[in-house]
XYZ file of C-alpha atoms in Angstrom:
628
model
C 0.000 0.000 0.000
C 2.909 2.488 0.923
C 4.569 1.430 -2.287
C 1.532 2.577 -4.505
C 1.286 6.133 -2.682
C 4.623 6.172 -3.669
C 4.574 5.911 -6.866
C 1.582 8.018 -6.778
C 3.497 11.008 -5.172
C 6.630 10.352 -7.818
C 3.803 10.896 -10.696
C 2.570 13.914 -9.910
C 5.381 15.771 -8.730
C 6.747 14.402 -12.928
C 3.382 16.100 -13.905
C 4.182 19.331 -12.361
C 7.443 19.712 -13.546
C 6.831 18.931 -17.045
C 4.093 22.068 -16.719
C 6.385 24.161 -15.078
C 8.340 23.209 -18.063
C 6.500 24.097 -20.885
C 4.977 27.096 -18.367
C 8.507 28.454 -18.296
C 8.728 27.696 -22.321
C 6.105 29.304 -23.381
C 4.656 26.854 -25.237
C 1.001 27.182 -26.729
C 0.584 23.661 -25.740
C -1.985 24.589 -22.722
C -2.904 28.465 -22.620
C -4.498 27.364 -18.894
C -7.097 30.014 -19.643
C -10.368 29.006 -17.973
C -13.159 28.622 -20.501
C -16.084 30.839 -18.260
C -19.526 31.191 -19.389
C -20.642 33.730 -17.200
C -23.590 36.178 -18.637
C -23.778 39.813 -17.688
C -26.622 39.642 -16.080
C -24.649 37.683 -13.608
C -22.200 39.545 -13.651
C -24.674 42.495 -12.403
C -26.176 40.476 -9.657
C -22.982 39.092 -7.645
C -21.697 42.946 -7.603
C -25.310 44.472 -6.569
C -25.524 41.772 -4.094
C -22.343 43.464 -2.201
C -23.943 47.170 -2.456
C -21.688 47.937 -5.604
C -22.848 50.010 -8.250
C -22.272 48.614 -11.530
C -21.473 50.772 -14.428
C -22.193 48.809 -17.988
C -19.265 49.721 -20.192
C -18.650 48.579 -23.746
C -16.439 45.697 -23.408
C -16.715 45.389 -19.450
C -18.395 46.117 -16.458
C -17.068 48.975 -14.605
C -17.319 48.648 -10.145
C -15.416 49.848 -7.017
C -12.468 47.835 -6.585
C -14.108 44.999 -3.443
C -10.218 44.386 -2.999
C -9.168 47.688 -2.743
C -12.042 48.973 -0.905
C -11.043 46.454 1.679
C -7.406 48.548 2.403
C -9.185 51.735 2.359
C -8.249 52.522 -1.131
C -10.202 53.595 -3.864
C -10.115 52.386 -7.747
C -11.785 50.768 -10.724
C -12.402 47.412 -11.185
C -12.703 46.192 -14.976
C -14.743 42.903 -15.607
C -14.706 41.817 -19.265
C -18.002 40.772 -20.753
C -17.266 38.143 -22.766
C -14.745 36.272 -20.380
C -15.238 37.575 -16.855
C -11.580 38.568 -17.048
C -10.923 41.353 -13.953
C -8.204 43.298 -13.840
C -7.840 46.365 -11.336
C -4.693 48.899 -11.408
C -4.428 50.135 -8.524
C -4.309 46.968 -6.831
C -3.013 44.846 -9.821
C -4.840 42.132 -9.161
C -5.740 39.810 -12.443
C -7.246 37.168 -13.318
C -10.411 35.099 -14.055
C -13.721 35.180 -12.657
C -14.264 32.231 -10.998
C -10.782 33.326 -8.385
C -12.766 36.459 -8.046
C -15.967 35.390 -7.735
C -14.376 32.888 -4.549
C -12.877 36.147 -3.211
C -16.889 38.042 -3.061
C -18.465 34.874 -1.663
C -16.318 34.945 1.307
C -18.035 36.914 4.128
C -15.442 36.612 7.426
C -12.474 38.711 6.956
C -9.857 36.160 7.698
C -11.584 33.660 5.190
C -10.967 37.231 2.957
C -7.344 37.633 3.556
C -6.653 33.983 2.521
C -8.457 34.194 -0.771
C -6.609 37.807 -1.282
C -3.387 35.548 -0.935
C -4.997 33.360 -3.595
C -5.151 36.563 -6.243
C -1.620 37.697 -5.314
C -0.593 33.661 -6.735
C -2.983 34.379 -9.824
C -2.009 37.903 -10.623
C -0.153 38.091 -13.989
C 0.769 41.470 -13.609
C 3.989 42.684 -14.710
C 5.764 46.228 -13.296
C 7.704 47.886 -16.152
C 8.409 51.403 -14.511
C 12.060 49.692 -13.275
C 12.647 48.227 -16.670
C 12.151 51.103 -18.517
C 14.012 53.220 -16.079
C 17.263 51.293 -16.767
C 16.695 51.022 -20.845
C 16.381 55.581 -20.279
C 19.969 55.216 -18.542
C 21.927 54.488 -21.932
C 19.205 56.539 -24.139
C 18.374 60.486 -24.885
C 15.096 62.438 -24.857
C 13.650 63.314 -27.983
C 13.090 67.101 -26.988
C 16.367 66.880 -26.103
C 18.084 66.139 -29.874
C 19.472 69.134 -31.600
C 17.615 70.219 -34.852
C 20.016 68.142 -36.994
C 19.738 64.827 -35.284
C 16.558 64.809 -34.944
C 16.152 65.624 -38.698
C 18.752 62.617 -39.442
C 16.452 60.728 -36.937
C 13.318 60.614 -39.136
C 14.983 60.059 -42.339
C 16.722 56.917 -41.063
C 13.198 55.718 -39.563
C 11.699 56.916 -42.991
C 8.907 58.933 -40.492
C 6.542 61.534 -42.124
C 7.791 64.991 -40.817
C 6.353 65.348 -37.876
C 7.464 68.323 -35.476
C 10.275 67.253 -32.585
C 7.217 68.865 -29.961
C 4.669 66.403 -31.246
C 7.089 63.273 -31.342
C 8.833 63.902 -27.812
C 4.820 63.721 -26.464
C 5.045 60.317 -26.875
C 7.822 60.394 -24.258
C 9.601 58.222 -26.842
C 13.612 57.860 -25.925
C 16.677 57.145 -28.596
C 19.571 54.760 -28.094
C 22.002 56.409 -30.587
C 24.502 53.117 -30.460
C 21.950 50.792 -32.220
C 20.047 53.190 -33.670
C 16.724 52.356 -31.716
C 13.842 54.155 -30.786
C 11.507 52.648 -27.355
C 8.256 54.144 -27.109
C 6.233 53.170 -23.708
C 2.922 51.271 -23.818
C 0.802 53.681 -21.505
C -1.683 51.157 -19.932
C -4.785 52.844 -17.469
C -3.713 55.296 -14.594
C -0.403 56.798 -17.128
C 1.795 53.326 -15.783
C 4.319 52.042 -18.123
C 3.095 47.892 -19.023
C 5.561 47.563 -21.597
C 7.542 49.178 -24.673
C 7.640 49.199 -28.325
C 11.289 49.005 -29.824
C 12.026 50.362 -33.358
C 15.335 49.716 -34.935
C 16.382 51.346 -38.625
C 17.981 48.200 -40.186
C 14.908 45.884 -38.772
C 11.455 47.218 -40.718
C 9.539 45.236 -37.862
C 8.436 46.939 -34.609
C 9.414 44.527 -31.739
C 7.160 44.302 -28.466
C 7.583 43.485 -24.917
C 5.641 41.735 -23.226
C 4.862 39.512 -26.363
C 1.395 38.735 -25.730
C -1.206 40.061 -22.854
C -0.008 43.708 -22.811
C -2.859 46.454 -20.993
C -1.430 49.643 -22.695
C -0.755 51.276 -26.230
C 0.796 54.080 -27.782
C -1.481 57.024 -27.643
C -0.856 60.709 -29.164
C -3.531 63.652 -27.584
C -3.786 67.056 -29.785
C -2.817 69.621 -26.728
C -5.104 71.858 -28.780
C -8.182 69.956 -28.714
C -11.002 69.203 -25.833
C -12.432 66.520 -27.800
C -11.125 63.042 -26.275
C -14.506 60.918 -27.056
C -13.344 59.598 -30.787
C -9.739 57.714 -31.179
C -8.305 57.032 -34.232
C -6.971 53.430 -34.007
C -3.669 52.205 -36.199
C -1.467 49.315 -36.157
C 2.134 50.816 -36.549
C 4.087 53.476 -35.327
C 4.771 55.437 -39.018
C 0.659 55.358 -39.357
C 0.076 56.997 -36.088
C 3.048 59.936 -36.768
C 1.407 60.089 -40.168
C -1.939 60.750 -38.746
C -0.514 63.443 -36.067
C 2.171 64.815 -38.568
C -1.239 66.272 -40.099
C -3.177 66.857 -37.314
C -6.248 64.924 -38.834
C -7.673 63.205 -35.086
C -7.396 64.616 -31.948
C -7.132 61.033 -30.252
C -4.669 58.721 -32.223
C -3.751 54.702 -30.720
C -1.237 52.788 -32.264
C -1.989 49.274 -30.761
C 0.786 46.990 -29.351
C 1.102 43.942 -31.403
C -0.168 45.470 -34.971
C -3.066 43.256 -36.435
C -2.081 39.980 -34.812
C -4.061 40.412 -31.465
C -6.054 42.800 -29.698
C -5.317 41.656 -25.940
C -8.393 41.847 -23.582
C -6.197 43.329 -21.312
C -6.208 46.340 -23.016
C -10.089 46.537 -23.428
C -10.445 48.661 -20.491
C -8.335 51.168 -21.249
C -10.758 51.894 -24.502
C -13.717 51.742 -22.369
C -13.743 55.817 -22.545
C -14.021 56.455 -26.146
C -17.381 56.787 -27.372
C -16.083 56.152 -30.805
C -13.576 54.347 -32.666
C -11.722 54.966 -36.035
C -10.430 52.059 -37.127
C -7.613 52.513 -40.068
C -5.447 49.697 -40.717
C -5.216 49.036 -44.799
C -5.982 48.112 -47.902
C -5.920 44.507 -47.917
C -7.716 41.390 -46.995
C -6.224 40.500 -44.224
C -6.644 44.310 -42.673
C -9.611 44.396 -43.406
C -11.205 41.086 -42.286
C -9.195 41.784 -39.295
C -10.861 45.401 -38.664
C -13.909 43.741 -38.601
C -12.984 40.817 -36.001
C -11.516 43.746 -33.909
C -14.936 45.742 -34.068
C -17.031 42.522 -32.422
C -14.174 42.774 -29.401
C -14.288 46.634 -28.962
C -18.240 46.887 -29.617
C -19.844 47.154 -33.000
C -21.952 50.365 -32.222
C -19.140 52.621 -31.547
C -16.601 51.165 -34.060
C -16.312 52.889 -37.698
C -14.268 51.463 -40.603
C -11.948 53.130 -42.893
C -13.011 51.307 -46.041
C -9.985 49.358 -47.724
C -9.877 50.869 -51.105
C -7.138 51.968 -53.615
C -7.668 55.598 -53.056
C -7.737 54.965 -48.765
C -4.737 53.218 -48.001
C -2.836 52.840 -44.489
C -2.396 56.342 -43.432
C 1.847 56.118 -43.812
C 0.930 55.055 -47.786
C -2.018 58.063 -47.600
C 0.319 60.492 -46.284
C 3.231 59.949 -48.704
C 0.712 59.943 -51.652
C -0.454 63.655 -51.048
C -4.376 62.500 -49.977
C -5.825 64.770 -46.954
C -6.224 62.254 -43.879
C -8.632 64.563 -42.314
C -10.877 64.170 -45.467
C -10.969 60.194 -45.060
C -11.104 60.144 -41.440
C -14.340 62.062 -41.783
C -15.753 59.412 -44.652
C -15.446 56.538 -42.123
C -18.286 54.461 -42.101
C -20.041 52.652 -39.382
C -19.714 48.910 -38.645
C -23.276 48.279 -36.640
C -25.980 47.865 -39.044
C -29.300 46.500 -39.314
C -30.179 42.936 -41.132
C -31.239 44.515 -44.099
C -29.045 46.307 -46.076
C -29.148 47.960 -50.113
C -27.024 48.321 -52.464
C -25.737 51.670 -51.664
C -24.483 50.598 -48.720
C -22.084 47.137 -50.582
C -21.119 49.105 -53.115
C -17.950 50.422 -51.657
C -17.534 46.772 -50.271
C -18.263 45.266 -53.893
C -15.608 48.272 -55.369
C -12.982 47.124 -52.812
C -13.166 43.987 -53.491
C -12.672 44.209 -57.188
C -10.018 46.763 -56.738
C -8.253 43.989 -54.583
C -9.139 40.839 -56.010
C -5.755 38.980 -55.571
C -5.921 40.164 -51.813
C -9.995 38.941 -51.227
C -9.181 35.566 -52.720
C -7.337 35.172 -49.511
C -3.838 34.156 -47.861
C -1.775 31.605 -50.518
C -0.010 28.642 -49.341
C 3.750 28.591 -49.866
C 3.936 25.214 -49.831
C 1.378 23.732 -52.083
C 1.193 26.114 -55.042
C -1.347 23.864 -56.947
C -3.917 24.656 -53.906
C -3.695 28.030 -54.290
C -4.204 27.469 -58.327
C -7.572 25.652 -57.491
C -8.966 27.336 -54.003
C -7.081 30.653 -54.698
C -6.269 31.067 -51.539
C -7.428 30.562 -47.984
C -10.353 32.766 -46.706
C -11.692 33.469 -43.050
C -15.170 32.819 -42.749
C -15.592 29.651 -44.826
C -16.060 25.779 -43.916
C -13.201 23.087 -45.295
C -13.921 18.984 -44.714
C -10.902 16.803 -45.160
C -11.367 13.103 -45.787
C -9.639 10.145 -46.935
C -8.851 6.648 -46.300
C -8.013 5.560 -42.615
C -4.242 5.556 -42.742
C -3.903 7.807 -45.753
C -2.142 10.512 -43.647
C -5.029 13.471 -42.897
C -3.678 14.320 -39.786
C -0.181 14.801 -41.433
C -1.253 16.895 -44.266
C -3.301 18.937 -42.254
C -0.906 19.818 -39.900
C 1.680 20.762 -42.349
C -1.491 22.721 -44.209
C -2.402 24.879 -41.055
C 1.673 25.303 -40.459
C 2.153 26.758 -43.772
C -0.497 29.239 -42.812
C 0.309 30.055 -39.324
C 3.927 30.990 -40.793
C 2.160 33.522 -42.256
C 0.292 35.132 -39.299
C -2.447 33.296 -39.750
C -3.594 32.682 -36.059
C -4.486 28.836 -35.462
C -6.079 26.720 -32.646
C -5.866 22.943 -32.999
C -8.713 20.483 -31.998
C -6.650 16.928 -31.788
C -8.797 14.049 -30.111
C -7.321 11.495 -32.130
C -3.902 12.060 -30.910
C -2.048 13.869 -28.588
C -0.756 17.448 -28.569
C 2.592 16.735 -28.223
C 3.089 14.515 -31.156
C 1.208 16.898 -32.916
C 3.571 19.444 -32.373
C 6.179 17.505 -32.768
C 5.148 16.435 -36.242
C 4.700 20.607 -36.779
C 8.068 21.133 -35.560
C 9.604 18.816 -38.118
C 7.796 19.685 -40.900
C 8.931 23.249 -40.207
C 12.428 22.321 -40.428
C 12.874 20.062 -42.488
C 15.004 17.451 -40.970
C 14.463 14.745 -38.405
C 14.355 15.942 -35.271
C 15.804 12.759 -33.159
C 19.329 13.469 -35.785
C 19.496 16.926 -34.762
C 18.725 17.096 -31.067
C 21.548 19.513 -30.607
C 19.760 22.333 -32.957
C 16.802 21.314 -30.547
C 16.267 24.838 -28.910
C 16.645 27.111 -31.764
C 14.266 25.129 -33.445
C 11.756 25.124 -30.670
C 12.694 28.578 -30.258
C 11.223 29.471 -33.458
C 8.522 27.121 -33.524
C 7.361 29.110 -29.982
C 6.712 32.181 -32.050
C 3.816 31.020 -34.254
C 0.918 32.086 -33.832
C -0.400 28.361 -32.977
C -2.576 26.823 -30.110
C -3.956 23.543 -29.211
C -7.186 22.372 -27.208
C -6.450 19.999 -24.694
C -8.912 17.456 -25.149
C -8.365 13.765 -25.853
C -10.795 11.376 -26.495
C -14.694 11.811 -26.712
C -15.826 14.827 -25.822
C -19.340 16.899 -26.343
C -20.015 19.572 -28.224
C -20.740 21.950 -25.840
C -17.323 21.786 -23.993
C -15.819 22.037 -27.332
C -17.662 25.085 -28.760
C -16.786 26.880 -25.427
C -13.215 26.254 -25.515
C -13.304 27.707 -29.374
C -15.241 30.548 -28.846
C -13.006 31.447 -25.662
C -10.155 31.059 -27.866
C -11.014 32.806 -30.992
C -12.110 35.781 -28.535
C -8.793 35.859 -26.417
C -6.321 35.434 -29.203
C -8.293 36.386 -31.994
C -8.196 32.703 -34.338
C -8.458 32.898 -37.732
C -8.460 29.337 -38.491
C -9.606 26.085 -36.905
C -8.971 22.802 -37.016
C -10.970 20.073 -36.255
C -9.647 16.531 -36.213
C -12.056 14.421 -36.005
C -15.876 14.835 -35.993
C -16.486 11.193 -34.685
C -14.836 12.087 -31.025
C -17.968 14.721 -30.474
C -20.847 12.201 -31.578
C -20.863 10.113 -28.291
C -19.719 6.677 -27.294
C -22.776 4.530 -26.259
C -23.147 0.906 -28.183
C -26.935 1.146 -28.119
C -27.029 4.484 -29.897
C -28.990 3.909 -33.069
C -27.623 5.164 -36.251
C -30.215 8.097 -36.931
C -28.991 9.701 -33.669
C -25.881 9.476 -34.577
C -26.631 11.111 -37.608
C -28.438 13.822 -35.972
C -25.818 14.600 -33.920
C -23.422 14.965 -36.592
C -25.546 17.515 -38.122
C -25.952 19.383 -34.746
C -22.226 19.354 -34.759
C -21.581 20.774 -37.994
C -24.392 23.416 -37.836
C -23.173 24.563 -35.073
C -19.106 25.081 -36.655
C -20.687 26.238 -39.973
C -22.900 29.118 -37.631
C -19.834 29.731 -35.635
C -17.532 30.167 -39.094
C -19.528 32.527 -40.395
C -20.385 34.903 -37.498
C -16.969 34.818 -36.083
C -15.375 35.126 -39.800
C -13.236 32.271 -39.086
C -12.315 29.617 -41.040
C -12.890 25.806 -40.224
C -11.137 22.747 -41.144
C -12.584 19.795 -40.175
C -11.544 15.664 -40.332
C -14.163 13.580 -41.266
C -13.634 10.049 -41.405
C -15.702 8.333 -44.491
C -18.228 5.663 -44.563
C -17.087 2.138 -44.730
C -18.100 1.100 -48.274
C -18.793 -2.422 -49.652
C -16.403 -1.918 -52.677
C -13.112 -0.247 -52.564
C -12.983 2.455 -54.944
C -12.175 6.212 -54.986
C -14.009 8.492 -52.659
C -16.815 10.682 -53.700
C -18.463 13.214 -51.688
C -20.951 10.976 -51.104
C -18.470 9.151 -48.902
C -18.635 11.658 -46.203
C -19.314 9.811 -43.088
C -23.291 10.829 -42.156
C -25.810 12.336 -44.244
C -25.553 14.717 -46.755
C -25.595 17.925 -44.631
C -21.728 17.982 -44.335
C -20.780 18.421 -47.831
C -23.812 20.939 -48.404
C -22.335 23.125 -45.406
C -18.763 22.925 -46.922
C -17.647 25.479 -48.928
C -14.637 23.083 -49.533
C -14.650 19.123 -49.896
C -11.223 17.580 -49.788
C -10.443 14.313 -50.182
C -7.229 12.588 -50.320
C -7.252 9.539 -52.927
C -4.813 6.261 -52.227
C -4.418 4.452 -55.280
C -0.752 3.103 -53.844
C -2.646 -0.448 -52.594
C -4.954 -0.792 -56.278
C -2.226 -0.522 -58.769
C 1.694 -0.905 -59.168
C 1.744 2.644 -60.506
C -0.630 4.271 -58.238
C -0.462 7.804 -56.261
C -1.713 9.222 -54.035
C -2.944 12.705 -54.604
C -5.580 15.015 -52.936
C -8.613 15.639 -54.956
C -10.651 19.009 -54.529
C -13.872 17.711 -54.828
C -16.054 20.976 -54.088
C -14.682 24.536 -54.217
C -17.638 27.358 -53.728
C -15.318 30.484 -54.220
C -14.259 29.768 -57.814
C -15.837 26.634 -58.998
C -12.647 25.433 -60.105
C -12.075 21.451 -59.366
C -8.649 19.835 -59.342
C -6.346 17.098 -58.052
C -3.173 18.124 -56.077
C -0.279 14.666 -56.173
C 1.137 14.139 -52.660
C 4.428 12.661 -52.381
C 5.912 11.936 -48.680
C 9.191 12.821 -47.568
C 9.410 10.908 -44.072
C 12.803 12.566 -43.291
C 10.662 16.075 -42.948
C 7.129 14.183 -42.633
C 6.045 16.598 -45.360
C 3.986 16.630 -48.491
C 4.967 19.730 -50.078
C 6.067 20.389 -53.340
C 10.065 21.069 -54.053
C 11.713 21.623 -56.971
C 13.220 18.120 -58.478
C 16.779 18.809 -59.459
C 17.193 18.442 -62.969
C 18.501 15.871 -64.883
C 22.216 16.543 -66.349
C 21.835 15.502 -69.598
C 18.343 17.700 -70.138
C 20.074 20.774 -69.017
C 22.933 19.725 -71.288
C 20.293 19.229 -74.192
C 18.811 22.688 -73.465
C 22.241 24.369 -74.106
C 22.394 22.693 -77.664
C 21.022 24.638 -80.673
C 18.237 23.591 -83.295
C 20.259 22.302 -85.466
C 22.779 20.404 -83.283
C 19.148 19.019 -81.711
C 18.588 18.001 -85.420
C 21.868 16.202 -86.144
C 21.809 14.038 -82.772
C 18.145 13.111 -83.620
C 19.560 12.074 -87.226
């Protein structure tokens, strides 16, 4: 008996260090972000409960701080909607509902005290003020540049000319060694949560923290009284373009660009009544302007339309066009459910002025894919099937890799296996060697492989739809997913024997109404592994083989379907068929050929045979005589 406790202990002391491992990593293999499904009416009724007033905000409810209240201090508490995610500055306490909700149920004092000790453990706030007091020791003041640097300053930056007044109001400092400009995130309260680093010879604005940040950079007209509207950009040349001018009073430049909108920085927009948003002039701007609306509030959000003649403000600015002018011609993102023409047009114009852009993001890997589907697009539904054995997981993760390389941001369903040989599988295919050869390249690789912009579920096994859809839609809020990927269907339907066939049917349907409703009002795209239906005969796959009833390839807007003809014929390939393709029409097969070393499928160049090259060199008529 002592034996088996034990071994019991030994286990999960392993378990623990292998999280504080990939804790310490940062890996994306478990975000440990509770999945809370609290409603706002709820919300409402645990704070009136305690005497608090409640003040309904945008994105969050707005109370008197219960913690701080309870030292005699006075401050805001912020309580996202959506997530029940609290965060209070003056206390900087963080975290998720549930851990606060413990802390407001507790009615004795010392009972109080011990959960306060249990928010201090949860809090995930980080104090910059030191940090950016020693990067200021080895830098200089913008104001304080003489007339010629700072002149040399903006043409090595390529910044629009914007006045040395204007730019030191960002309390921006200059390292003159590496050429690098910091500018501080300003979070609620004027406290410094992080900076923005800008160097000349890297064209890519670097920040810190990486992820979770609760500040921006934010430029105020000293002239102006107005500070209800913002103007909200993604880089730091688009904001100085927009001030350079003096076309918005209010001007944010957010902290990680168009990859994320944190929710931690939610509350510090709660006191704009409206919101500019100006990002670009292509697809991926633009769809991603409109997923940044639903998490800042539809009603008070207004859109810069993406067209030729309304480009990001740097590309405005250089081109002559008056920034005030387009500001002004923003339009609104809330509408009602019916809509005229008028109001597409400019949506019809911009997409035919950007057609190569709307057809969505192209693969780098499989260049025949992006011949047929013409790209990949947020808001549509993909089914991949095939053979058992024929290697769906494999493609697809090398698929979604190619994509997340490109910013595409991707959470993983895997119930069929687990996430680590998942992401091992990923890792490989991104470099291109086996991994188990190369074990001492193992950290730069994994280093890399930590930056994408990938997560994964942690479910195993069966699991029900609800759980799943929650975990999604938590996901896709808090780190704003673009893509999804499903794999498979048949670990949602249940597990009981005595479960008759139409049920199982039905609840197959259920599952892919509710991804195809979830695609399309979240204007994300979903991928999803579908096993087919044993058939009598072997023979090639139709859409008709789609395990279930019909309703999955109707919903699709893609069919996949990867073809083995290896086990039928002496000659035979494999090769992945596009079977249904609703953007274009267009229809096509795709050959996949494995490469185990890199577990890929993806096209390369064949090196070319000597003696073709050689025969290429030779004219017509030496051609001719050989022939002869």
């Amino acid at each position: 008996m002592y034996l088996k406790l034990f071994v019991r202990i030994l286990a999960q002391k392993k378990k623990q260090q292998i999280r504080g491992y990939i804790h310490r990593r940062n890996v994306h293999l478990d975000t440990n972000e509770p999945v809370n499904n609290v409603s706002v009416s709820h919300l409402k009724h645990c704070f009136k409960q305690i005497c608090l007033p409640v003040i309904d905000g945008h994105t969050c409810i707005i109370v008197d701080c219960p913690i701080c209240n309870n030292v005699k201090k006075e401050s805001k508490l912020y309580v996202n909607k959506t997530t029940g995610y609290f965060m209070c500055v003056k206390c900087k306490f963080t975290g998720s509902w549930d851990i606060l909700d413990k802390f407001l149920s507790r009615e004795k004092s010392n009972e109080k005290f011990k959960e306060l000790d249990v928010l201090k453990a949860h809090s995930q706030w980080e104090d910059f003020d030191n940090k950016w007091e020693d990067i200021k020791k080895s830098c200089q003041n913008i104001k304080d540049l003489t007339m010629e640097e700072y002149e040399m300053l903006l043409n090595n930056f390529s910044f629009p000319h914007i006045s040395q007044e204007d730019m030191s109001q960002l309390n921006c400092i200059y390292e003159k060694t590496s050429n690098t400009l910091y500018f501080p995130l300003i979070g609620l309260n004027n406290s410094i949560v992080g900076y923005k680093s800008l160097t000349a010879s890297v064209t890519a604005e670097q920040t810190v923290p990486t992820s979770g940040v609760s500040g921006c950079i934010k430029y105020k007209n000293k002239n102006s009284k107005n500070d209800n509207t913002a103007v909200i950009v993604g880089t730091i040349d688009d904001l100085l373009a927009v001030a350079s001018q003096k076309s918005a009073n209010v001007i944010i430049c957010l902290p990680y660009n168009l990859k994320s909108l944190p929710q931690q920085l939610l509350p510090y927009m709660e006191s704009y009544k409206k919101l500019i948003l100006w990002f670009g002039n292509d697809e991926i701007s633009w769809y991603t302007a409109r997923q940044f609306a639903k998490k800042l509030g539809e009603k008070r959000c207004y859109f810069v339309r993406p067209t030729t003649f309304q480009p990001r403000p740097k590309l405005a600015a250089d081109m002559g066009y008056d920034l005030k002018n387009i500001i002004q011609n923003a339009q609104s993102v809330w509408h009602k459910s019916i809509t005229t023409f008028q109001e597409l047009r400019e949506e019809i114009l911009s997409d035919l002025q950007n057609i190569d852009k709307v057809q969505g993001v192209k693969w780098k890997r499989y260049p025949t894919l992006n011949h047929i589907l013409k790209g990949h697009r947020r808001g549509e539904y993909t089914i991949l099937t095939g053979p058992t054995g024929s290697g769906k997981t494999t493609f697809m993760s090398e698929y979604s890799l190619d994509l997340a390389m490109q910013g595409i941001n991707t959470l993983w369903g895997s119930f069929e296996i687990r996430n680590s040989r998942l992401a091992r599988t990923m890792l490989q295919q991104m470099v291109g060697v086996p991994l188990d050869e190369h074990l001492e390249h193992f950290d730069s690789y994994a280093d890399a492989f930590e930056k994408l912009p990938i997560y994964f579920m942690t479910f195993h096994g069966q699991q029900s739809i609800k759980v799943v859809m929650d975990a999604v839609e938590h996901a896709t809020y808090v780190h704003d997913i673009a893509h999804v990927v499903i794999d498979n269907v048949q670990f949602m339907m249940g597990t009981a024997e005595d479960t008759k066939h139409l049920d199982r049917f039905w609840k197959q349907d259920e599952i892919i109404a509710r991804f195809r409703n979830f695609a399309t009002k979240n204007n994300c795209h979903v991928t999803m592994i579908i096993h087919p239906r044993k058939e009598r005969f072997e023979g090639e796959l139709t859409t008709s083989s789609i395990f279930g009833s019909a309703k999955a390839s109707q919903e699709a807007d893609n069919v996949l379907i990867i073809q083995d003809k290896r086990l039928q014929s002496i000659r035979g390939k494999k090769y992945l068929q596009v079977a249904k393709n609703r953007y274009s029409g267009d229809l096509g097969i795709m050959i996949l050929e494995f490469e185990k070393s890199s577990l890929s499928y993806s096209s390369k160049m064949k090196p070319k045979d000597e003696c073709t090259e050689k025969r290429k060199s030779l004219t017509k008529k030496q051609v001719a005589e050989q022939s002869s």
